[in-house]
Coordinates of C-alpha atoms in Angstrom, one line a residue:
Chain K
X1 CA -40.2 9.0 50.3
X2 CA -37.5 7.0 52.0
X3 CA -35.2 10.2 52.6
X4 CA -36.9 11.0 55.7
X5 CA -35.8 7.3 56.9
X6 CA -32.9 5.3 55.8
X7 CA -29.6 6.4 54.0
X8 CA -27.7 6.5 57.2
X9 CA -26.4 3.2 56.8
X10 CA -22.5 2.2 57.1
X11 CA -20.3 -1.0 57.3
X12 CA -19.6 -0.3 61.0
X13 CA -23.7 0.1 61.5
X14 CA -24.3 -3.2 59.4
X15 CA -21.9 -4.7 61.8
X16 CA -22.9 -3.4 64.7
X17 CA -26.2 -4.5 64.3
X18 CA -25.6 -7.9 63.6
X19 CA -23.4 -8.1 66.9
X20 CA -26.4 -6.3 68.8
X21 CA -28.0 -9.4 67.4
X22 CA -25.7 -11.8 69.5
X23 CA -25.5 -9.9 72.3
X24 CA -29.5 -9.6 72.7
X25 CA -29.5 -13.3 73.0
X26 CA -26.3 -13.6 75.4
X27 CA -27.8 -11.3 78.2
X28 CA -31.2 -12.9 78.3
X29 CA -29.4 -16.6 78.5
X30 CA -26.9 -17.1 81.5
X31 CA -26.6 -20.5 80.6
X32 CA -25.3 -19.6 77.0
X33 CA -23.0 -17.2 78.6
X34 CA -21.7 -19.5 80.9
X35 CA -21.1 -22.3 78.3
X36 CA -18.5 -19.8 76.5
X37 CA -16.3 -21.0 79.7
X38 CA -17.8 -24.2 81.0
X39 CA -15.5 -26.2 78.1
X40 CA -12.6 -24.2 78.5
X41 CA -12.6 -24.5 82.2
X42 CA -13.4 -28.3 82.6
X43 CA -10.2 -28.6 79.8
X44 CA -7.8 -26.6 82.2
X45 CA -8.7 -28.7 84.8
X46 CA -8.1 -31.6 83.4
X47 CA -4.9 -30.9 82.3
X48 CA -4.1 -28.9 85.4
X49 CA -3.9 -31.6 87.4
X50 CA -2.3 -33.8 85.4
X51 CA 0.0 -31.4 85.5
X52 CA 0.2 -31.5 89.5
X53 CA 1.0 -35.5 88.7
X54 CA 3.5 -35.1 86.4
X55 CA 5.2 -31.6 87.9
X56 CA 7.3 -33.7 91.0
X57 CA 8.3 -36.0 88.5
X58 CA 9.5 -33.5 86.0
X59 CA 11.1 -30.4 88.6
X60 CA 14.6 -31.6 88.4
X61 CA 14.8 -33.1 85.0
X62 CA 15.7 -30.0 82.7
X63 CA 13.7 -29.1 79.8
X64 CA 10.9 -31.4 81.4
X65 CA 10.5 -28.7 83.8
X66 CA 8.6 -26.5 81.6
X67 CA 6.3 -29.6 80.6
X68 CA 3.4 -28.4 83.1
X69 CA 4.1 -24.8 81.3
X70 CA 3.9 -26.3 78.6
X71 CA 0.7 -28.7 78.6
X72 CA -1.6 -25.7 80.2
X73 CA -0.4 -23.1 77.5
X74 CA -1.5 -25.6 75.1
X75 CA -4.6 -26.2 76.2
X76 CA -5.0 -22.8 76.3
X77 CA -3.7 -22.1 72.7
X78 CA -5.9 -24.9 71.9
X79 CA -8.6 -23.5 73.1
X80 CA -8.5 -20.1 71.4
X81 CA -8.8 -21.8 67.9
X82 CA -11.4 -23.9 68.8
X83 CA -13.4 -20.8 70.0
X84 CA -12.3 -19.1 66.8
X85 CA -13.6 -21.5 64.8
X86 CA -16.9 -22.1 66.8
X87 CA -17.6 -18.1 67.0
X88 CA -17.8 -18.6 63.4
X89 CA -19.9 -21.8 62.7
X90 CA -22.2 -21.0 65.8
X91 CA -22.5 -17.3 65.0
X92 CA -23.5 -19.1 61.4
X93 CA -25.7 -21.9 62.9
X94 CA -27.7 -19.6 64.9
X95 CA -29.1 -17.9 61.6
X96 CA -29.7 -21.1 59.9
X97 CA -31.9 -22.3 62.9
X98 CA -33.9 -19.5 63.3
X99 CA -34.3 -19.5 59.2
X100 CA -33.3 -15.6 59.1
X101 CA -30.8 -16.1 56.5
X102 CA -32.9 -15.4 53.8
X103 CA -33.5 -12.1 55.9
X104 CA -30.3 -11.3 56.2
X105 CA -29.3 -12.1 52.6
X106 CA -31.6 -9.4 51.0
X107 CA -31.4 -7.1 53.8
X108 CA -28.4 -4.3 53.0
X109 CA -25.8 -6.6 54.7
X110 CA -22.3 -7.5 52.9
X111 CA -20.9 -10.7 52.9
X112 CA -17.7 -10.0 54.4
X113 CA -19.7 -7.6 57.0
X114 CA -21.5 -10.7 58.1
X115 CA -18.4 -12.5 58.0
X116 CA -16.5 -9.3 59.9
X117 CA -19.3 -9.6 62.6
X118 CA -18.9 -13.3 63.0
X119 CA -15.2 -12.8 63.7
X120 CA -15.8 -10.2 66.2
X121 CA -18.4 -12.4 68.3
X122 CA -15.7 -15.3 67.7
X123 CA -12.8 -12.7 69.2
X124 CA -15.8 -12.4 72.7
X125 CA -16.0 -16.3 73.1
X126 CA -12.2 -16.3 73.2
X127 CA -12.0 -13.6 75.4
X128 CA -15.1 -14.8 77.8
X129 CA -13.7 -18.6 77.6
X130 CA -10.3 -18.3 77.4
X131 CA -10.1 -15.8 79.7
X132 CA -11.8 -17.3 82.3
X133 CA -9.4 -21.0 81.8
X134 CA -6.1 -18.3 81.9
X135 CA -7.8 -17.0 85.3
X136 CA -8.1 -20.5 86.4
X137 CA -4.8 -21.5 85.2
X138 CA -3.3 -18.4 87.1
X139 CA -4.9 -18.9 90.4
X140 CA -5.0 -22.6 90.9
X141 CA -1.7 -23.8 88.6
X142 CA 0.7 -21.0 89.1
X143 CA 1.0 -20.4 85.2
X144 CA 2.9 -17.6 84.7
X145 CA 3.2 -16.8 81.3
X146 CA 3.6 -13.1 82.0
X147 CA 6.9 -13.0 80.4
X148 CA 6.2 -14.4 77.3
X149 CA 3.4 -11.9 76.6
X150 CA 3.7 -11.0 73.5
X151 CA 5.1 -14.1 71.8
X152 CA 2.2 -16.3 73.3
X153 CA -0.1 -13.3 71.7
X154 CA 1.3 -13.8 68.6
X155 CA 0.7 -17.7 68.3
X156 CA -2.6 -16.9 70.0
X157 CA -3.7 -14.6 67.0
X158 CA -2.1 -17.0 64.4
X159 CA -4.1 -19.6 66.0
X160 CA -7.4 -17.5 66.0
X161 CA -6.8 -16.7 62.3
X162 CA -6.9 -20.1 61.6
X163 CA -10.1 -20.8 63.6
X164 CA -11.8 -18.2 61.5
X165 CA -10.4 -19.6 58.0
X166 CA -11.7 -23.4 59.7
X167 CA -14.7 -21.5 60.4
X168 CA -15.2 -20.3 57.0
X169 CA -15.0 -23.6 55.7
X170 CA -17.2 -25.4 58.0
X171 CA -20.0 -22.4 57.4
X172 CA -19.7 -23.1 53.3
X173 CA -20.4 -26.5 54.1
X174 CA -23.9 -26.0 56.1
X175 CA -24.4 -23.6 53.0
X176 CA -24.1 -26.0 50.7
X177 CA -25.6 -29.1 51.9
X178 CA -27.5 -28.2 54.6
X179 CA -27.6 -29.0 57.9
X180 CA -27.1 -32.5 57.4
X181 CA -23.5 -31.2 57.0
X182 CA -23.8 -29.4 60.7
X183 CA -21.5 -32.5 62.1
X184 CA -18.9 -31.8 59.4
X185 CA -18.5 -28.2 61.3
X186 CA -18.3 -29.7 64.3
X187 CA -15.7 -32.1 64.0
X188 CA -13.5 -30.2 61.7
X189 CA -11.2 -28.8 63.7
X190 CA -10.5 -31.9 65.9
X191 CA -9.4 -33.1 62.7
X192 CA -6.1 -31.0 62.6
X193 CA -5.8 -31.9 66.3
X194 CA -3.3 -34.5 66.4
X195 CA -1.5 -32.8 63.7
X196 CA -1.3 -29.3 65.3
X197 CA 1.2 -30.4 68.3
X198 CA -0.1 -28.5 70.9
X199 CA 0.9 -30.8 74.0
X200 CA 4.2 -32.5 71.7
X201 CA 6.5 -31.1 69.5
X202 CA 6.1 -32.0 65.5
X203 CA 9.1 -34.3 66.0
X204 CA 7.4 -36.6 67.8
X205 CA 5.5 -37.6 64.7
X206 CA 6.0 -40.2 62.0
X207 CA 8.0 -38.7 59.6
X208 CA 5.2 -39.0 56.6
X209 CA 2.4 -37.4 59.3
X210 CA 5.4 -34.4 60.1
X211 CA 4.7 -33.3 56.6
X212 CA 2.0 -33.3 56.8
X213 CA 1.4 -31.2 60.1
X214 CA 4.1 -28.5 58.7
X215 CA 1.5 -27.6 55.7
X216 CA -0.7 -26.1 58.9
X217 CA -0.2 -22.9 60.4
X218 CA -0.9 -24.3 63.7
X219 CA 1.8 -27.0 63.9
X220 CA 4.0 -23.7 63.1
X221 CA 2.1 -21.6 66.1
X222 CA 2.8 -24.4 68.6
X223 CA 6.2 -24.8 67.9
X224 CA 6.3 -21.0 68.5
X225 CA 4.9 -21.7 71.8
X226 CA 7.0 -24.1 72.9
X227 CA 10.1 -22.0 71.9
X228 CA 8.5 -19.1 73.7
X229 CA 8.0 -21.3 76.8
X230 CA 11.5 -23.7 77.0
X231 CA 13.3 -21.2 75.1
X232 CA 12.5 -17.1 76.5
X233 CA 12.5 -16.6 73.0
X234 CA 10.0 -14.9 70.4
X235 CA 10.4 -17.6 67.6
X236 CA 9.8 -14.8 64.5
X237 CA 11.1 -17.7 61.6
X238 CA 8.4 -20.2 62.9
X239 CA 5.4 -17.5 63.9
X240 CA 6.4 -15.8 60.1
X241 CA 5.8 -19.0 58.7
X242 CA 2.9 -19.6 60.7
X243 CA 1.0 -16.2 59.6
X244 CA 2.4 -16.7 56.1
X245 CA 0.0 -20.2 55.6
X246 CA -2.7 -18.6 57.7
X247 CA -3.1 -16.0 55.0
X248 CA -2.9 -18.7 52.4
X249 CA -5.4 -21.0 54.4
X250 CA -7.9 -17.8 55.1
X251 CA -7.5 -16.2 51.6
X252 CA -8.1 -19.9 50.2
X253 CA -11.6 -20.7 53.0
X254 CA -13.2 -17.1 52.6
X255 CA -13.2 -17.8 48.3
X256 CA -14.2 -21.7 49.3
X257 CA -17.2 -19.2 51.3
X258 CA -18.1 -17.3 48.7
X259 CA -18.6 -19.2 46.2
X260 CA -20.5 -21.5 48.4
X261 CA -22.5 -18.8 48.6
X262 CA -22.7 -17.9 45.2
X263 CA -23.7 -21.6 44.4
X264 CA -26.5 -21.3 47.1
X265 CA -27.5 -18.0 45.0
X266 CA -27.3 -20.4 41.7
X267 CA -29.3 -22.9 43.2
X268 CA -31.8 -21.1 44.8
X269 CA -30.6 -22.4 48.2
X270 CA -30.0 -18.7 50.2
X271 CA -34.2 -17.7 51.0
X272 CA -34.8 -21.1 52.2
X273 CA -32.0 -22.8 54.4
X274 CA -32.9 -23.6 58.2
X275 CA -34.6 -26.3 60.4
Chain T
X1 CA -58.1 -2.7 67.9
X2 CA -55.6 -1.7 65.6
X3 CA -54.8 1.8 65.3
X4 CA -55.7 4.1 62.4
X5 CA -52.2 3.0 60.0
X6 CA -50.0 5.7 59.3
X7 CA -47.5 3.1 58.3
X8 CA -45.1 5.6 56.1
X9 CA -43.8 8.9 55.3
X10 CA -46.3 11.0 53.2
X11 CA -43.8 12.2 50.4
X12 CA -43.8 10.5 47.0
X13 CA -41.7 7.8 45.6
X14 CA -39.7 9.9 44.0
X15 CA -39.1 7.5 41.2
X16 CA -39.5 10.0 38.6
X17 CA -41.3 7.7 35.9
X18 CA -38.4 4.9 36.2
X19 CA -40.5 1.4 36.8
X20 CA -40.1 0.4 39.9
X21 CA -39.6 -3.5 38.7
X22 CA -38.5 -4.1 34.7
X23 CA -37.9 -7.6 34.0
X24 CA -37.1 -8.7 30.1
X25 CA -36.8 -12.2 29.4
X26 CA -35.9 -13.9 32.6
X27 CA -35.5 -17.2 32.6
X28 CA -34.1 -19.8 35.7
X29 CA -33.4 -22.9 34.5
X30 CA -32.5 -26.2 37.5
X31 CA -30.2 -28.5 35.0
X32 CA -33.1 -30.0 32.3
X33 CA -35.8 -28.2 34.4
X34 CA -37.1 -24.4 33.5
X35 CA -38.7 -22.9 36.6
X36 CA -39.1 -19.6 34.8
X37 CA -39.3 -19.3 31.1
X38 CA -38.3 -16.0 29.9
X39 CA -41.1 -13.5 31.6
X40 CA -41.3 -9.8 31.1
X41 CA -43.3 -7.9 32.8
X42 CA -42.8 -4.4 34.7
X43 CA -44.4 -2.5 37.7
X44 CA -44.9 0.9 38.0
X45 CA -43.9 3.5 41.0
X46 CA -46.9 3.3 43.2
X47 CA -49.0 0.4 41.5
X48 CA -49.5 -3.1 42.7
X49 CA -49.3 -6.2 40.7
X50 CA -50.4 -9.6 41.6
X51 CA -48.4 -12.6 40.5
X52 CA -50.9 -15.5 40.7
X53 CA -50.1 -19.2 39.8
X54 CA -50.5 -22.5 41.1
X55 CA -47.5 -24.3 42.8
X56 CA -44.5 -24.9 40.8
X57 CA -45.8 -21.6 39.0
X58 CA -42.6 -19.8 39.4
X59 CA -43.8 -17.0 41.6
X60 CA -41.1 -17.5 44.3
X61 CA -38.5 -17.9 42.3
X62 CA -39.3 -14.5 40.1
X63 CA -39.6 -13.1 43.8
X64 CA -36.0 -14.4 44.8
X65 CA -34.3 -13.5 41.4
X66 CA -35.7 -10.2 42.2
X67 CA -34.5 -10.0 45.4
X68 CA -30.9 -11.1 44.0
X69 CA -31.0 -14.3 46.4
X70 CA -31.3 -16.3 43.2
X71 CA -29.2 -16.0 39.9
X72 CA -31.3 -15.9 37.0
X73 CA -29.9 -18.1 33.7
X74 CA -30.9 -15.2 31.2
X75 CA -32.5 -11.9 31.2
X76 CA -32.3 -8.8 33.1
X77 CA -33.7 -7.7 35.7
X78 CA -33.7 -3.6 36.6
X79 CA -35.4 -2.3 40.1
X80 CA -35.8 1.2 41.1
X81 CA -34.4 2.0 37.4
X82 CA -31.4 0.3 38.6
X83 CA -30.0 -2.7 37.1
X84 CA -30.2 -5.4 39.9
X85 CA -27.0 -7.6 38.7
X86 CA -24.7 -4.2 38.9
X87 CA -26.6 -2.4 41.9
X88 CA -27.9 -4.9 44.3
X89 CA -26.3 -2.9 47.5
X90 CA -27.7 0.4 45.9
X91 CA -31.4 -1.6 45.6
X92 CA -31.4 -3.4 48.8
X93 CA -31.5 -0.7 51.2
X94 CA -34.6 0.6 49.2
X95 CA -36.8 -2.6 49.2
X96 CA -38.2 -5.0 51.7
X97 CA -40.2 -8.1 51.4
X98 CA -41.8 -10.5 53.4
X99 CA -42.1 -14.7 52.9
X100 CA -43.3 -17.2 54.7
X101 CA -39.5 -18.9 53.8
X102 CA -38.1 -16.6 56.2
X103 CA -38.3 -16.2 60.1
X104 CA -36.8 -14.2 62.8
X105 CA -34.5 -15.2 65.6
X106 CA -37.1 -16.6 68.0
X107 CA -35.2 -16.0 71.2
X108 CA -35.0 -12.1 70.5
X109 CA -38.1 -10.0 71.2
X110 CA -40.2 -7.9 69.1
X111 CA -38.2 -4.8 69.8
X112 CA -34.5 -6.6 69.3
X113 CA -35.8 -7.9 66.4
X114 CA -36.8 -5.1 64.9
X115 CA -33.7 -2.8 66.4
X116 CA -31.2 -5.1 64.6
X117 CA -33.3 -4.7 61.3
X118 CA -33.5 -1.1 61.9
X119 CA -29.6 -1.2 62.1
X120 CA -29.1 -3.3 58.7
X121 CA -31.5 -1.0 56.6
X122 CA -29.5 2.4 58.3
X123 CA -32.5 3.3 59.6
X124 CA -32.6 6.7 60.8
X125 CA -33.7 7.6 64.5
X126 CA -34.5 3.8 64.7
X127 CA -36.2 3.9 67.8
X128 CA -38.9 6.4 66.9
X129 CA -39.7 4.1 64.0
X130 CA -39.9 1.0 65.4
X131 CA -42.6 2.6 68.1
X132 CA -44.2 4.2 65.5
X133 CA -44.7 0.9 64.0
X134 CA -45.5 -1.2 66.8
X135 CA -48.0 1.2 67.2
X136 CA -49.2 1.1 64.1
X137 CA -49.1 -2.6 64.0
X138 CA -51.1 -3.1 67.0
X139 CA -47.7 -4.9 68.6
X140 CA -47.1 -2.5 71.5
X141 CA -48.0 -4.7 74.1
X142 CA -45.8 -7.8 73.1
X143 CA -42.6 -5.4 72.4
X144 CA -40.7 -6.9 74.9
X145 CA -41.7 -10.5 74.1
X146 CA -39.8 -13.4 72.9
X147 CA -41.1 -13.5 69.0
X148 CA -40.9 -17.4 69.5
X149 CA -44.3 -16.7 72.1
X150 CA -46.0 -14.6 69.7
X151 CA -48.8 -16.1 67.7
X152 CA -49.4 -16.5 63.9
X153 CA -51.0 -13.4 63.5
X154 CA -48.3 -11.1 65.5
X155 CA -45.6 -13.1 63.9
X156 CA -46.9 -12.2 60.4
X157 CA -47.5 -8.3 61.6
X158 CA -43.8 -8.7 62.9
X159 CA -42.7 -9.7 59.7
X160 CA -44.4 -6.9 58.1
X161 CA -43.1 -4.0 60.6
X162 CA -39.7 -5.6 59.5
X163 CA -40.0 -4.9 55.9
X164 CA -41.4 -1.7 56.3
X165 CA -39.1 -0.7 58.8
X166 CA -37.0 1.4 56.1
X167 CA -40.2 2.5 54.5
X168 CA -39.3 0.9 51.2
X169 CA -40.3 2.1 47.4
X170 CA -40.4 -0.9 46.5
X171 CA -42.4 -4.4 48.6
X172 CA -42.1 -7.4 47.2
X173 CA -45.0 -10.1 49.2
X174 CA -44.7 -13.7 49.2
X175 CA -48.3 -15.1 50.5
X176 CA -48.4 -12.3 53.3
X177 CA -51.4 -13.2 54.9
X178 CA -50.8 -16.9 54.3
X179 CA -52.1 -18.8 57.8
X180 CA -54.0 -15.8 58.9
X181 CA -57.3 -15.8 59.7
X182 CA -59.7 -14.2 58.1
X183 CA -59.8 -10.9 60.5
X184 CA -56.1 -10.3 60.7
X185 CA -56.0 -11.0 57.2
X186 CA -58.5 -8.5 56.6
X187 CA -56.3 -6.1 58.9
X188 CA -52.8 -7.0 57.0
X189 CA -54.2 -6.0 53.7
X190 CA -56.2 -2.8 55.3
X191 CA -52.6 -1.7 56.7
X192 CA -50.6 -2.9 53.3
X193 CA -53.7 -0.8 51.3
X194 CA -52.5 2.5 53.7
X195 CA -49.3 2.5 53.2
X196 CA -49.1 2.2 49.6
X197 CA -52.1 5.5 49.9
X198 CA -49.5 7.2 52.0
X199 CA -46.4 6.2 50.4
X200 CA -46.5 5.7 46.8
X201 CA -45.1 2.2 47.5
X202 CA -45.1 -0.4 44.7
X203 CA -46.1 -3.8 45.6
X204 CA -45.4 -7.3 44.1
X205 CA -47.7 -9.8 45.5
X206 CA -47.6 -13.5 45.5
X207 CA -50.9 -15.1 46.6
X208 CA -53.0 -18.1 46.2
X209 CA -55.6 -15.6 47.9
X210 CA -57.8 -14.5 44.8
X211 CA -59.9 -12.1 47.1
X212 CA -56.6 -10.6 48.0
X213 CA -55.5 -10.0 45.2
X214 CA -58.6 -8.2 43.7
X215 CA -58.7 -6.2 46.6
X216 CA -55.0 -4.9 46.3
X217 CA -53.8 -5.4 42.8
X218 CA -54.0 -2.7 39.8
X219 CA -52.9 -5.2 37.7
X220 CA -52.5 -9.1 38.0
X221 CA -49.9 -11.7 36.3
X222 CA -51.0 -15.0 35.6
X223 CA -48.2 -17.6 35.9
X224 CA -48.8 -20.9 34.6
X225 CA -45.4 -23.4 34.5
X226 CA -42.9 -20.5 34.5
X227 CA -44.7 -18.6 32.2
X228 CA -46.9 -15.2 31.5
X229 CA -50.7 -16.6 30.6
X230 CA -52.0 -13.7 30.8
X231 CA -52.0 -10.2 32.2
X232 CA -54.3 -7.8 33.1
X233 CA -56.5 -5.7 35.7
X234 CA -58.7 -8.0 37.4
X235 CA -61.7 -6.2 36.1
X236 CA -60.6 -6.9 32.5
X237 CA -59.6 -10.4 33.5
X238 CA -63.1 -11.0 35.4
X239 CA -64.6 -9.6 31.4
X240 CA -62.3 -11.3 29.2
X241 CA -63.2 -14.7 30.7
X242 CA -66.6 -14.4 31.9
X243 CA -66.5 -14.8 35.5
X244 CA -67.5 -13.4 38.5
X245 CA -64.1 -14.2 41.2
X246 CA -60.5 -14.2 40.3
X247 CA -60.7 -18.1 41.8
X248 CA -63.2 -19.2 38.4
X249 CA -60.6 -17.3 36.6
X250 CA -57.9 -19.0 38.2
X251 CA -59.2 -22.4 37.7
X252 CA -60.2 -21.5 34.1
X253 CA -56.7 -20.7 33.0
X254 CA -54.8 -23.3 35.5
X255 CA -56.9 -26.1 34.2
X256 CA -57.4 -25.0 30.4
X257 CA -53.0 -25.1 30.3
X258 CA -53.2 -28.6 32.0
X259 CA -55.7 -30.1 29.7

């Protein structure tokens, strides 16, 4: 019977679909569009002009001249994991509020095509955000990070990885225990904030809380940065070690996923989570 | 009106005598609590079987475990001649079901809805399909409405277009017509009665609707605390206890197990 109508399925169709999904509800909402940069943007600004403050102060002080460099690439940086990890637990979110889950959990979808999709509409809120705070960064605070393409790309993907693994986490959460776990998500990945050094090196932290912020890949990804930036350098040893826990962290976050899932299956939990 | 249905593709099942649900001693179990104590049962290609119980029967969660969104303690459970624990990817594409658990994203219209569904299930020439069953489904006119505008009734046909977007051998219905009225009721179970004529589809459905269920089912399960009662057509089940309606027969069993 069925001959005449399905069998034409494929991962890349599965996941295609489920980004058509996303991008039906971006191009009918301008105002969801325009929130993937509103954050970013407001962010740059901020820190670009306390940049313009501090910039006279620093010009002729050596390595303080790169500071303004420096703060707006990490907000940047910054930014990209934090629209890694939101692509994810939004991406997630949106399914839970609109109770299609369940639909989505018996239809022919995989998990890791779901998670494959999420990760893809994560990588468009990076580049729609992001990109728009690097535009503003260019135009209005002379960054020029042009010469230090490809190490900055480098951090930047170490730093998306680790969004996704955050993201991972925070979506086995809501899986779990509901949506009464939905702040959790949300305030995850500020948690690793003061840890991550993105506007101070590691060094500037007590020695216990160091330890601490060198078991992240992003305290590893920021120190990458800042060598990139004061340096001219591509900092392999500290970008190696960064990619090195990423893999760790994501490998560890995506089984931490599944078997949330696999509980929710257990429990009975997967045909009726949402609002 | 609704259109005449021509809601699937005239070939057979082509299930070649395999039951199109087998299910031996399943049992789901909730710590101390058993939701489902060790029910067998099958369904044949083409036939439809009621599962009728009050709440807390277990017809939902025999509906999940055989949609592989719940885990069952014991048993086995084979669809499509497939064992579900081993084949789930190989079943899915081949099913659909509908439940009043599940909703679509509300923001998206009819048609997105349906196109990202049709994408999912590998549905060939997608398009086609989905007009043919917005057609079909009397939903033409709202295509290119937000689903969170529709009403109950379109919502509910919506749903249904979605699970028979890949024209599936096997539905499994959760209270399909639950918060219809009566004349789309009436219209939901005229289309689900065509395209089990035209497809040889084999139904499991889950209803507190006892009219329903004589209208549709070959053969009905009675479900009483997570077990089998009885079984049988509802024309034998209408003899064996006297009655006239499924409902005095409902209320018979239901409140001869409480007492």
């Amino acid at each position: 019977m069925s001959a005449a109508v399905i069998r034409q399925g494929s991962s890349v169709r599965r996941i295609g679909a489920m980004l058509s999904r996303h991008f039906f509800l971006i191009r009918k909402s301008w105002p969801r569009l325009f929130s993937f940069a509103y954050y970013p943007v407001m962010q740059l600004l901020v820190w670009g002009f306390v940049t313009q403050y501090l910039g006279p102060q620093s010009a002729s002080q050596g390595v303080l001249q790169a500071v303004p460099g420096i703060l707006l690439t990490g907000v940047l940086l910054w930014d990209v994991l934090v629209r890694g990890e939101l692509g994810l637990f939004l991406s997630f979110l949106e399914e839970m509020y609109s109770r299609n889950l369940g639909n989505l959990f018996v239809s022919p979808l995989r998990l890791h095509e779901f998670v494959i999709a999420q990760m893809l509409m994560s990588i468009v809120r990076v580049v729609i955000g992001s990109g728009v705070a690097l535009l503003v960064a260019v135009v209005f605070f002379d960054l020029n990070v042009a010469h230090q393409a490809l190490g900055l790309s480098l951090c930047l993907g170490s730093l998306l990885m680790f969004g996704w693994a955050v993201g991972l986490l925070a979506n086995g959460l809501v899986l779990r225990f509901g949506l009464g776990a939905e702040e959790i998500g949300w305030a995850i990945v500020f948690l690793i904030g003061p840890l991550s050094g993105a506007y101070y090196p590691i060094s500037v932290l007590p020695t216990w809380l160091q330890t601490l912020a060198y078991a992240l890949p992003t305290a590893w990804a920021f120190e990458a940065m800042r060598a990139a930036l004061i340096e001219g350098r591509i900092a392999w040893n500290l970008l190696g070690v960064s990619m090195l826990l990423n893999v760790g962290y994501f490998v560890g976050c995506a089984f931490l996923f599944w078997r949330f899932v696999e509980s929710g299956r257990e429990r009975g939990l997967l045909l009726q989570m949402g609002e | 009106m609704m259109s005449t249905p021509r809601l699937g593709p005239s070939q057979s099942s082509g299930l070649s005598g395999s039951a199109a649900i087998a299910v031996r001693d399943l049992k789901k179990s909730y710590g101390a609590v058993d939701a489902v104590r060790g029910i067998s049962f099958t369904v044949a290609p083409g036939q439809t079987v009621g599962l009728l119980g009050g709440n807390g029967a277990g017809k939902t969660t025999t509906i999940s475990m055989l949609l592989g969104v719940l885990t069952p303690s014991a048993g086995s459970i084979e669809i499509l001649g497939l064992p579900l624990a081993t084949n789930r990817y190989d079943i899915l594409p081949r099913i659909n079901f509908t439940s009043p658990y599940v909703d679509l994203p509300k923001r998206l219209s009819v048609t997105e809805n349906l196109r990202v569904f049709a994408g999912l299930y590998g549905v060939r020439d997608g398009r086609k399909r989905i007009a043919e069953l917005l057609g079909e489904l009397d939903l033409t006119e709202v295509a290119d409405r937000p689903y969170a505008n529709l009403s109950a009734g379109q919502r509910t046909r919506v749903s249904l277009a979605k699970s028979l977007l890949n024209s599936p051998e096997l539905l499994l219905l959760d209270e399909p017509t639950a918060s219809l009225d009566p004349d789309v009721g009436d219209r939901m179970r005229t289309l689900l009665e065509n395209y089990r004529k035209q497809s040889g589809c084999a139904m499991l459905l889950a209803s507190h609707n006892m009219a329903e269920v004589e209208r549709l089912c070959d053969d009905v399960i009675m479900l009483k605390r997570g077990e089998i009662v009885d079984q049988g057509s509802p024309a034998a089940l209408l003899a064996k206890y006297g009655r006239d309606t499924l409902d005095e027969v409902f209320l018979d069993i239901s409140r001869a197990a409480t007492a």
